Amino acid sequence: MVNMGVIGCGHWGPNHIRIFNQLPNSNSLMCADLDENRLKAIQQLYPNIQAVKDYQEILNNPQIDGVCIAAPTKSHYEIAKAALLKNKHVLCEKPLAVTVAECEDLKKIAEQQKRVLLVGHVFVFNATIAWVKDYIDSGDMGNIFYAYATRVNLGPFRYDVNALWDLAPHDISIFNYFFNNCPVNVSARGHKVLGGRLEDLSFATLEYPNNIVANLHVSWLDPRKVRQITIVGDKKMLVWDDLDSECPVKIYDKHVEKTDTFYETYGEFQLLSKVGSIMIPKINLNEPLKAQAQYFIECMSKDNPPSKADAQKAADVVKTLIAIQKSMDAKGECVNL
Ligand SMILES: NC(=O)c1ccc[n+]([C@@H]2O[C@H](COP(=O)([O-])OP(=O)(O)OC[C@H]3O[C@@H](n4cnc5c(N)ncnc54)[C@H](O)[C@@H]3O)[C@@H](O)[C@H]2O)c1
């Protein structure tokens, strides 16, 4: 039985508390938040949980094996470092930190302390995303030409980080997972529409090795909630829709062929569209946050450092976010990673 302490009980932390209570081999023993109203709300839901204001009380409790950090992004580094140094295993929400140096420092400390450091890149634990990854790797889609992700909604708004740092870690971690790499360069535009201090929306183009181009659109200011990714290969095309629980993945047997005859006037190939059926694979859906928690517990109990969503992959995501931010600040300039 693994005893967990959850630090940060705002919008997202309670989901971690619920999951560590639901799993048969873990328990949410303690939680911490600076806001007493949040602590009262958690205690009403979970009367047995010990709720404290200062997270150091969690770190000083020898009964606690691991902590889950769901506090604001800018506090991740400080809390994760303190927890690892107190010999706690750490599951930290995304993004792991705000600089690559901080991510690398946490990676080093976790290795030195022989503690698990897992990062909440929850989509790599999503069964439909894992299915798409296997499908890309099977070669059925052929070579990938390009992909694009849309992650937009009206809110929820954040006041600590902009829409890029809030939403894009998900799509960057998915693209890096699909293409086994981080981008080589990025160019992006962002816009401060609402408060004027933070970008509420961003359009970013990421160039990956093997000539793959990926685009992402994140926004807090959109009429519809959309979580979609489209991938175009030279043999097949695929659409993933996280909000379509019945058909989250659709594979389109569509591609373009070149004829062996040339246009007489232009000396160019003629391009022909080939259109076949649409396939909807049967995928057993899971609760990704639960799968992530299970993986964390498994790594802890087997004394295995994670191979998914580890500190290095989190550092790659942060490196990409920093490059996109730099490009947005320079109004779309291409930034190499
Ligand atoms: N994986 C996902 O899909 C997902 C979804 C939402 C949020 N998140 C991540 O979770 C984290 C929290 O997001 P949120 O939406 O819950 O934010 P939030 O602002 O709603 O909650 C953060 C809570 O942390 C508390 N807090 C701040 N500093 C603290 C400290 N030093 N000690 C203890 N508590 C402290 C605040 O009082 C607040 O209640 C962020 O990193 C965010 O990116 C991930």
Tab-separated table of C-alpha atoms and ligand atoms in Angstrom:
chain	number	residue	atom	x	y	z
A	1	MET	CA	0.000	0.000	0.000
A	2	VAL	CA	1.400	3.349	-1.109
A	3	ASN	CA	0.571	6.428	0.981
A	4	MET	CA	0.265	9.634	-1.002
A	5	GLY	CA	0.202	13.319	-0.149
A	6	VAL	CA	-1.344	15.678	-2.706
A	7	ILE	CA	0.008	19.239	-2.776
A	8	GLY	CA	-2.351	21.778	-4.343
A	9	CYS	CA	-6.097	21.145	-4.064
A	10	GLY	CA	-7.510	23.676	-6.522
A	11	HIS	CA	-9.201	22.658	-9.767
A	12	TRP	CA	-7.073	19.600	-10.591
A	13	GLY	CA	-5.609	18.272	-7.319
A	14	PRO	CA	-8.923	16.736	-6.137
A	15	ASN	CA	-8.855	14.415	-9.185
A	16	HIS	CA	-5.526	13.005	-7.985
A	17	ILE	CA	-6.878	12.653	-4.422
A	18	ARG	CA	-9.916	10.741	-5.753
A	19	ILE	CA	-7.800	8.423	-7.896
A	20	PHE	CA	-5.232	7.576	-5.216
A	21	ASN	CA	-8.184	6.755	-2.945
A	22	GLN	CA	-9.909	4.601	-5.559
A	23	LEU	CA	-6.904	2.461	-6.479
A	24	PRO	CA	-6.640	-0.686	-4.340
A	25	ASN	CA	-2.919	-0.255	-3.676
A	26	SER	CA	-2.803	3.436	-2.735
A	27	ASN	CA	-4.313	5.873	-0.322
A	28	SER	CA	-4.490	9.702	-0.214
A	29	LEU	CA	-3.324	10.150	3.358
A	30	MET	CA	-2.633	13.896	3.362
A	31	CYS	CA	-3.234	16.992	1.267
A	32	ALA	CA	-1.910	20.548	1.418
A	33	ASP	CA	-3.134	23.890	0.147
A	34	LEU	CA	-2.434	27.496	1.123
A	35	ASP	CA	-6.147	28.202	0.848
A	36	GLU	CA	-8.117	27.020	3.890
A	37	ASN	CA	-11.379	26.962	1.944
A	38	ARG	CA	-9.882	24.403	-0.411
A	39	LEU	CA	-8.768	22.289	2.565
A	40	LYS	CA	-12.278	22.423	4.081
A	41	ALA	CA	-13.809	21.384	0.738
A	42	ILE	CA	-11.475	18.380	0.527
A	43	GLN	CA	-12.144	17.351	4.119
A	44	GLN	CA	-15.885	17.397	3.459
A	45	LEU	CA	-15.351	14.954	0.596
A	46	TYR	CA	-12.695	12.842	2.364
A	47	PRO	CA	-13.122	13.094	6.162
A	48	ASN	CA	-10.163	10.783	6.787
A	49	ILE	CA	-7.613	12.861	4.913
A	50	GLN	CA	-5.213	14.994	6.970
A	51	ALA	CA	-5.388	18.468	5.415
A	52	VAL	CA	-2.545	20.898	6.130
A	53	LYS	CA	-1.596	24.382	5.003
A	54	ASP	CA	2.154	23.851	4.832
A	55	TYR	CA	3.287	21.115	2.424
A	56	GLN	CA	6.440	20.604	4.541
A	57	GLU	CA	4.218	18.689	6.997
A	58	ILE	CA	3.592	16.145	4.243
A	59	LEU	CA	7.297	15.918	3.437
A	60	ASN	CA	8.154	15.440	7.129
A	61	ASN	CA	5.680	12.588	7.591
A	62	PRO	CA	7.569	9.259	7.362
A	63	GLN	CA	4.321	7.449	6.510
A	64	ILE	CA	4.114	9.289	3.178
A	65	ASP	CA	5.790	7.416	0.298
A	66	GLY	CA	5.017	9.741	-2.582
A	67	VAL	CA	3.678	13.194	-3.320
A	68	CYS	CA	1.612	14.463	-6.193
A	69	ILE	CA	2.180	18.133	-7.030
A	70	ALA	CA	-0.862	19.932	-8.438
A	71	ALA	CA	0.104	23.431	-7.303
A	72	PRO	CA	0.687	26.262	-9.836
A	73	THR	CA	3.432	25.701	-12.420
A	74	LYS	CA	5.865	28.244	-10.975
A	75	SER	CA	6.003	26.349	-7.656
A	76	HIS	CA	6.680	22.903	-9.201
A	77	TYR	CA	10.477	23.097	-9.077
A	78	GLU	CA	10.705	24.221	-5.453
A	79	ILE	CA	8.174	21.655	-4.186
A	80	ALA	CA	9.493	18.757	-6.295
A	81	LYS	CA	13.085	19.435	-5.213
A	82	ALA	CA	12.124	19.613	-1.527
A	83	ALA	CA	10.108	16.378	-1.840
A	84	LEU	CA	12.869	14.428	-3.600
A	85	LEU	CA	15.421	15.614	-1.028
A	86	LYS	CA	13.084	14.261	1.681
A	87	ASN	CA	13.152	10.893	-0.125
A	88	LYS	CA	9.603	11.078	-1.469
A	89	HIS	CA	8.675	9.755	-4.893
A	90	VAL	CA	7.183	12.547	-7.005
A	91	LEU	CA	4.377	12.741	-9.527
A	92	CYS	CA	4.457	16.351	-10.720
A	93	GLU	CA	1.827	17.973	-12.914
A	94	LYS	CA	2.879	19.368	-16.277
A	95	PRO	CA	4.903	21.374	-17.120
A	96	LEU	CA	7.586	20.028	-14.791
A	97	ALA	CA	9.248	23.437	-14.362
A	98	VAL	CA	9.759	26.716	-16.186
A	99	THR	CA	13.375	26.261	-17.309
A	100	VAL	CA	15.298	23.358	-18.800
A	101	ALA	CA	17.985	23.783	-16.107
A	102	GLU	CA	15.341	23.226	-13.404
A	103	CYS	CA	14.074	20.076	-15.164
A	104	GLU	CA	17.630	18.746	-15.462
A	105	ASP	CA	18.330	19.524	-11.819
A	106	LEU	CA	15.213	17.595	-10.729
A	107	LYS	CA	16.218	14.690	-12.987
A	108	LYS	CA	19.664	14.610	-11.352
A	109	ILE	CA	18.276	14.789	-7.810
A	110	ALA	CA	15.754	11.995	-8.526
A	111	GLU	CA	18.605	9.805	-9.848
A	112	GLN	CA	20.820	10.587	-6.850
A	113	GLN	CA	18.015	9.899	-4.359
A	114	LYS	CA	16.839	6.829	-6.336
A	115	ARG	CA	13.284	8.178	-6.301
A	116	VAL	CA	10.671	8.032	-9.059
A	117	LEU	CA	10.017	11.348	-10.806
A	118	LEU	CA	7.033	11.086	-13.126
A	119	VAL	CA	5.488	14.069	-14.926
A	120	GLY	CA	1.761	14.471	-15.593
A	121	HIS	CA	1.918	14.250	-19.376
A	122	VAL	CA	-1.322	12.387	-19.027
A	123	PHE	CA	-2.050	11.859	-22.727
A	124	VAL	CA	0.742	9.311	-23.076
A	125	PHE	CA	-1.400	7.212	-20.697
A	126	ASN	CA	-4.519	7.668	-22.825
A	127	ALA	CA	-5.467	4.356	-24.492
A	128	THR	CA	-6.580	6.051	-27.725
A	129	ILE	CA	-3.315	8.027	-28.024
A	130	ALA	CA	-1.324	4.823	-27.358
A	131	TRP	CA	-3.378	3.103	-30.084
A	132	VAL	CA	-2.563	5.919	-32.554
A	133	LYS	CA	1.142	5.686	-31.669
A	134	ASP	CA	1.127	1.926	-32.407
A	135	TYR	CA	-0.738	2.569	-35.638
A	136	ILE	CA	1.796	5.167	-36.812
A	137	ASP	CA	4.623	2.776	-35.896
A	138	SER	CA	2.956	-0.081	-37.824
A	139	GLY	CA	3.702	1.823	-41.044
A	140	ASP	CA	0.094	1.544	-42.328
A	141	MET	CA	-0.142	5.323	-42.697
A	142	GLY	CA	3.104	5.435	-44.664
A	143	ASN	CA	5.427	8.387	-44.160
A	144	ILE	CA	3.904	11.177	-42.111
A	145	PHE	CA	3.614	14.470	-44.002
A	146	TYR	CA	2.126	16.650	-41.310
A	147	ALA	CA	-0.095	16.837	-38.238
A	148	TYR	CA	-2.099	19.489	-36.446
A	149	ALA	CA	-3.659	19.752	-33.010
A	150	THR	CA	-6.508	21.936	-31.808
A	151	ARG	CA	-7.031	22.423	-28.074
A	152	VAL	CA	-9.449	25.305	-27.566
A	153	ASN	CA	-12.377	26.272	-25.349
A	154	LEU	CA	-13.916	29.320	-23.686
A	155	GLY	CA	-11.737	29.243	-20.535
A	156	PRO	CA	-10.958	27.950	-18.041
A	157	PHE	CA	-8.646	30.952	-17.605
A	158	ARG	CA	-5.402	30.897	-15.685
A	159	TYR	CA	-3.626	33.816	-14.096
A	160	ASP	CA	-0.185	32.278	-13.501
A	161	VAL	CA	0.783	31.083	-17.002
A	162	ASN	CA	-0.497	31.866	-20.504
A	163	ALA	CA	-2.585	29.588	-22.745
A	164	LEU	CA	0.581	28.212	-24.351
A	165	TRP	CA	2.095	27.003	-21.050
A	166	ASP	CA	-1.295	25.811	-19.826
A	167	LEU	CA	-2.502	23.832	-22.846
A	168	ALA	CA	0.350	23.171	-25.271
A	169	PRO	CA	2.365	20.818	-22.972
A	170	HIS	CA	-0.270	18.192	-23.809
A	171	ASP	CA	0.052	18.461	-27.592
A	172	ILE	CA	3.839	18.836	-27.543
A	173	SER	CA	4.150	15.707	-25.387
A	174	ILE	CA	1.826	13.855	-27.790
A	175	PHE	CA	3.724	14.975	-30.908
A	176	ASN	CA	7.104	14.127	-29.308
A	177	TYR	CA	5.710	10.691	-28.419
A	178	PHE	CA	4.313	10.088	-31.924
A	179	PHE	CA	7.440	11.259	-33.744
A	180	ASN	CA	10.043	9.941	-31.213
A	181	ASN	CA	11.736	13.321	-31.126
A	182	CYS	CA	11.426	16.931	-30.126
A	183	PRO	CA	11.129	19.604	-32.820
A	184	VAL	CA	14.196	21.063	-34.503
A	185	ASN	CA	12.684	24.522	-34.825
A	186	VAL	CA	9.449	26.391	-34.140
A	187	SER	CA	7.712	29.550	-35.221
A	188	ALA	CA	4.660	30.923	-33.471
A	189	ARG	CA	2.317	33.829	-32.961
A	190	GLY	CA	0.480	34.544	-29.736
A	191	HIS	CA	-2.114	37.107	-28.857
A	192	LYS	CA	-3.044	38.863	-25.604
A	193	VAL	CA	-6.734	39.521	-26.023
A	194	LEU	CA	-8.414	39.495	-22.614
A	195	GLY	CA	-6.237	40.701	-19.768
A	196	GLY	CA	-3.378	42.016	-21.852
A	197	ARG	CA	-0.699	40.417	-19.639
A	198	LEU	CA	-0.794	36.791	-20.818
A	199	GLU	CA	-1.318	35.320	-24.271
A	200	ASP	CA	-4.817	33.809	-24.433
A	201	LEU	CA	-4.155	32.073	-27.732
A	202	SER	CA	-1.270	30.767	-29.752
A	203	PHE	CA	-0.655	29.299	-33.203
A	204	ALA	CA	2.632	27.424	-33.396
A	205	THR	CA	4.367	25.505	-36.181
A	206	LEU	CA	6.858	22.857	-35.102
A	207	GLU	CA	9.280	21.272	-37.542
A	208	TYR	CA	10.262	17.701	-36.611
A	209	PRO	CA	13.041	15.554	-38.099
A	210	ASN	CA	12.127	13.534	-41.233
A	211	ASN	CA	10.417	16.559	-42.748
A	212	ILE	CA	7.341	16.307	-40.527
A	213	VAL	CA	5.601	19.580	-39.828
A	214	ALA	CA	3.159	19.905	-36.930
A	215	ASN	CA	0.902	22.771	-36.040
A	216	LEU	CA	-0.839	23.524	-32.801
A	217	HIS	CA	-3.605	25.925	-31.943
A	218	VAL	CA	-4.343	26.521	-28.273
A	219	SER	CA	-6.832	29.047	-26.959
A	220	TRP	CA	-8.964	30.047	-23.982
A	221	LEU	CA	-11.148	32.137	-26.265
A	222	ASP	CA	-13.129	29.934	-28.588
A	223	PRO	CA	-16.841	29.235	-29.028
A	224	ARG	CA	-16.324	25.444	-28.950
A	225	LYS	CA	-14.448	22.964	-26.810
A	226	VAL	CA	-12.228	21.044	-29.230
A	227	ARG	CA	-9.502	18.479	-28.500
A	228	GLN	CA	-8.485	17.046	-31.861
A	229	ILE	CA	-5.419	15.905	-33.759
A	230	THR	CA	-5.234	15.202	-37.480
A	231	ILE	CA	-2.310	13.253	-38.941
A	232	VAL	CA	-1.706	12.993	-42.661
A	233	GLY	CA	0.459	10.217	-44.050
A	234	ASP	CA	1.267	9.347	-47.634
A	235	LYS	CA	-0.932	6.219	-47.433
A	236	LYS	CA	-3.626	7.006	-44.848
A	237	MET	CA	-4.958	9.906	-42.802
A	238	LEU	CA	-6.200	9.835	-39.217
A	239	VAL	CA	-8.327	12.012	-36.960
A	240	TRP	CA	-8.288	11.698	-33.149
A	241	ASP	CA	-11.089	13.369	-31.243
A	242	ASP	CA	-10.783	13.160	-27.468
A	243	LEU	CA	-14.373	14.327	-26.962
A	244	ASP	CA	-15.899	11.634	-29.179
A	245	SER	CA	-16.142	8.712	-26.761
A	246	GLU	CA	-17.797	6.456	-29.351
A	247	CYS	CA	-15.374	6.979	-32.247
A	248	PRO	CA	-12.253	8.724	-30.867
A	249	VAL	CA	-10.110	7.545	-33.799
A	250	LYS	CA	-11.070	7.521	-37.463
A	251	ILE	CA	-8.748	6.285	-40.187
A	252	TYR	CA	-9.382	7.596	-43.661
A	253	ASP	CA	-8.172	5.475	-46.545
A	254	LYS	CA	-7.331	8.598	-48.517
A	255	HIS	CA	-4.141	9.524	-50.256
A	256	VAL	CA	-2.792	11.150	-53.372
A	257	GLU	CA	-1.100	9.341	-56.259
A	258	LYS	CA	1.054	10.751	-58.999
A	259	THR	CA	0.230	9.583	-62.525
A	260	ASP	CA	3.087	8.489	-64.726
A	261	THR	CA	1.922	10.881	-67.439
A	262	PHE	CA	2.977	14.510	-67.450
A	263	TYR	CA	0.851	17.566	-68.065
A	264	GLU	CA	1.776	18.493	-71.623
A	265	THR	CA	2.091	22.195	-70.895
A	266	TYR	CA	3.707	22.227	-67.452
A	267	GLY	CA	5.879	19.121	-67.489
A	268	GLU	CA	4.490	18.179	-64.048
A	269	PHE	CA	2.905	15.040	-62.610
A	270	GLN	CA	-0.850	14.943	-62.408
A	271	LEU	CA	-2.076	14.348	-58.865
A	272	LEU	CA	-5.008	12.023	-58.322
A	273	SER	CA	-7.038	11.781	-55.101
A	274	LYS	CA	-7.650	8.211	-53.981
A	275	VAL	CA	-10.615	7.798	-51.659
A	276	GLY	CA	-11.486	4.556	-49.857
A	277	SER	CA	-13.351	3.621	-46.677
A	278	ILE	CA	-13.266	5.145	-43.235
A	279	MET	CA	-12.229	2.706	-40.483
A	280	ILE	CA	-13.192	3.128	-36.834
A	281	PRO	CA	-11.043	0.883	-34.627
A	282	LYS	CA	-12.442	-0.640	-31.444
A	283	ILE	CA	-10.343	0.737	-28.586
A	284	ASN	CA	-11.021	-0.064	-24.951
A	285	LEU	CA	-11.109	3.355	-23.316
A	286	ASN	CA	-9.405	3.986	-19.991
A	287	GLU	CA	-9.217	6.793	-17.463
A	288	PRO	CA	-5.794	8.246	-18.361
A	289	LEU	CA	-5.232	9.898	-14.973
A	290	LYS	CA	-5.844	6.550	-13.291
A	291	ALA	CA	-3.489	4.765	-15.699
A	292	GLN	CA	-0.866	7.417	-14.926
A	293	ALA	CA	-1.294	6.900	-11.155
A	294	GLN	CA	-1.069	3.111	-11.611
A	295	TYR	CA	2.141	3.497	-13.594
A	296	PHE	CA	3.583	5.766	-10.878
A	297	ILE	CA	2.779	3.176	-8.184
A	298	GLU	CA	4.214	0.384	-10.345
A	299	CYS	CA	7.492	2.315	-10.861
A	300	MET	CA	7.655	2.978	-7.100
A	301	SER	CA	7.015	-0.593	-6.066
A	302	LYS	CA	9.401	-2.109	-8.606
A	303	ASP	CA	12.055	0.532	-7.925
A	304	ASN	CA	12.076	1.290	-11.644
A	305	PRO	CA	12.710	4.757	-13.022
A	306	PRO	CA	9.863	5.637	-15.437
A	307	SER	CA	10.440	5.251	-19.156
A	308	LYS	CA	7.232	7.144	-20.063
A	309	ALA	CA	6.705	10.809	-19.085
A	310	ASP	CA	10.074	10.930	-17.355
A	311	ALA	CA	12.072	14.054	-16.482
A	312	GLN	CA	13.994	14.014	-19.783
A	313	LYS	CA	10.771	13.970	-21.822
A	314	ALA	CA	9.412	16.733	-19.591
A	315	ALA	CA	12.596	18.769	-20.206
A	316	ASP	CA	12.054	18.356	-23.972
A	317	VAL	CA	8.526	19.721	-23.593
A	318	VAL	CA	9.786	22.697	-21.550
A	319	LYS	CA	12.563	23.338	-24.107
A	320	THR	CA	9.900	23.444	-26.839
A	321	LEU	CA	7.620	25.752	-24.813
A	322	ILE	CA	10.513	28.152	-24.227
A	323	ALA	CA	11.340	28.195	-27.957
A	324	ILE	CA	7.680	28.816	-28.865
A	325	GLN	CA	7.461	31.627	-26.298
A	326	LYS	CA	10.643	33.177	-27.731
A	327	SER	CA	9.179	33.005	-31.231
A	328	MET	CA	5.881	34.548	-30.062
A	329	ASP	CA	7.826	37.363	-28.378
A	330	ALA	CA	9.635	37.958	-31.703
A	331	LYS	CA	6.342	37.924	-33.658
A	332	GLY	CA	6.829	34.586	-35.356
A	333	GLU	CA	10.603	34.445	-35.864
A	334	CYS	CA	11.910	30.903	-36.450
A	335	VAL	CA	13.666	29.644	-33.288
A	336	ASN	CA	15.979	26.621	-33.358
A	337	LEU	CA	15.917	24.178	-30.466
B	1	LIG	N1	-3.046	17.075	-16.630
B	1	LIG	C1	-4.069	17.874	-16.845
B	1	LIG	O1	-4.904	17.625	-17.711
B	1	LIG	C2	-4.191	19.117	-16.008
B	1	LIG	C3	-5.412	19.791	-15.934
B	1	LIG	C4	-5.492	20.923	-15.135
B	1	LIG	C5	-4.378	21.389	-14.464
B	1	LIG	N2	-3.194	20.708	-14.574
B	1	LIG	C6	-1.994	21.196	-13.878
B	1	LIG	O2	-2.198	21.098	-12.480
B	1	LIG	C7	-1.577	22.183	-11.806
B	1	LIG	C8	-2.630	22.906	-10.964
B	1	LIG	O3	-3.637	23.381	-11.821
B	1	LIG	P1	-5.076	23.806	-11.246
B	1	LIG	O4	-5.910	24.076	-12.438
B	1	LIG	O5	-5.540	22.865	-10.221
B	1	LIG	O6	-4.689	25.200	-10.551
B	1	LIG	P2	-5.495	25.940	-9.399
B	1	LIG	O7	-4.973	27.324	-9.385
B	1	LIG	O8	-6.959	25.713	-9.542
B	1	LIG	O9	-5.030	25.185	-8.060
B	1	LIG	C9	-3.757	25.289	-7.528
B	1	LIG	C10	-3.888	25.180	-6.015
B	1	LIG	O10	-2.573	25.142	-5.461
B	1	LIG	C11	-2.599	25.902	-4.253
B	1	LIG	N3	-1.230	26.293	-3.938
B	1	LIG	C12	-0.484	27.288	-4.450
B	1	LIG	N4	0.749	27.303	-3.908
B	1	LIG	C13	0.788	26.288	-3.014
B	1	LIG	C14	1.767	25.795	-2.121
B	1	LIG	N5	2.983	26.353	-2.050
B	1	LIG	N6	1.439	24.754	-1.327
B	1	LIG	C15	0.224	24.182	-1.383
B	1	LIG	N7	-0.765	24.613	-2.220
B	1	LIG	C16	-0.479	25.636	-3.023
B	1	LIG	C17	-3.534	27.052	-4.545
B	1	LIG	O11	-4.040	27.610	-3.340
B	1	LIG	C18	-4.608	26.374	-5.385
B	1	LIG	O12	-5.695	25.905	-4.579
B	1	LIG	C19	-0.950	23.058	-12.903
B	1	LIG	O13	0.399	22.722	-13.022
B	1	LIG	C20	-1.693	22.649	-14.162
B	1	LIG	O14	-0.903	22.794	-15.321
B	1	LIG	C21	-3.101	19.594	-15.309
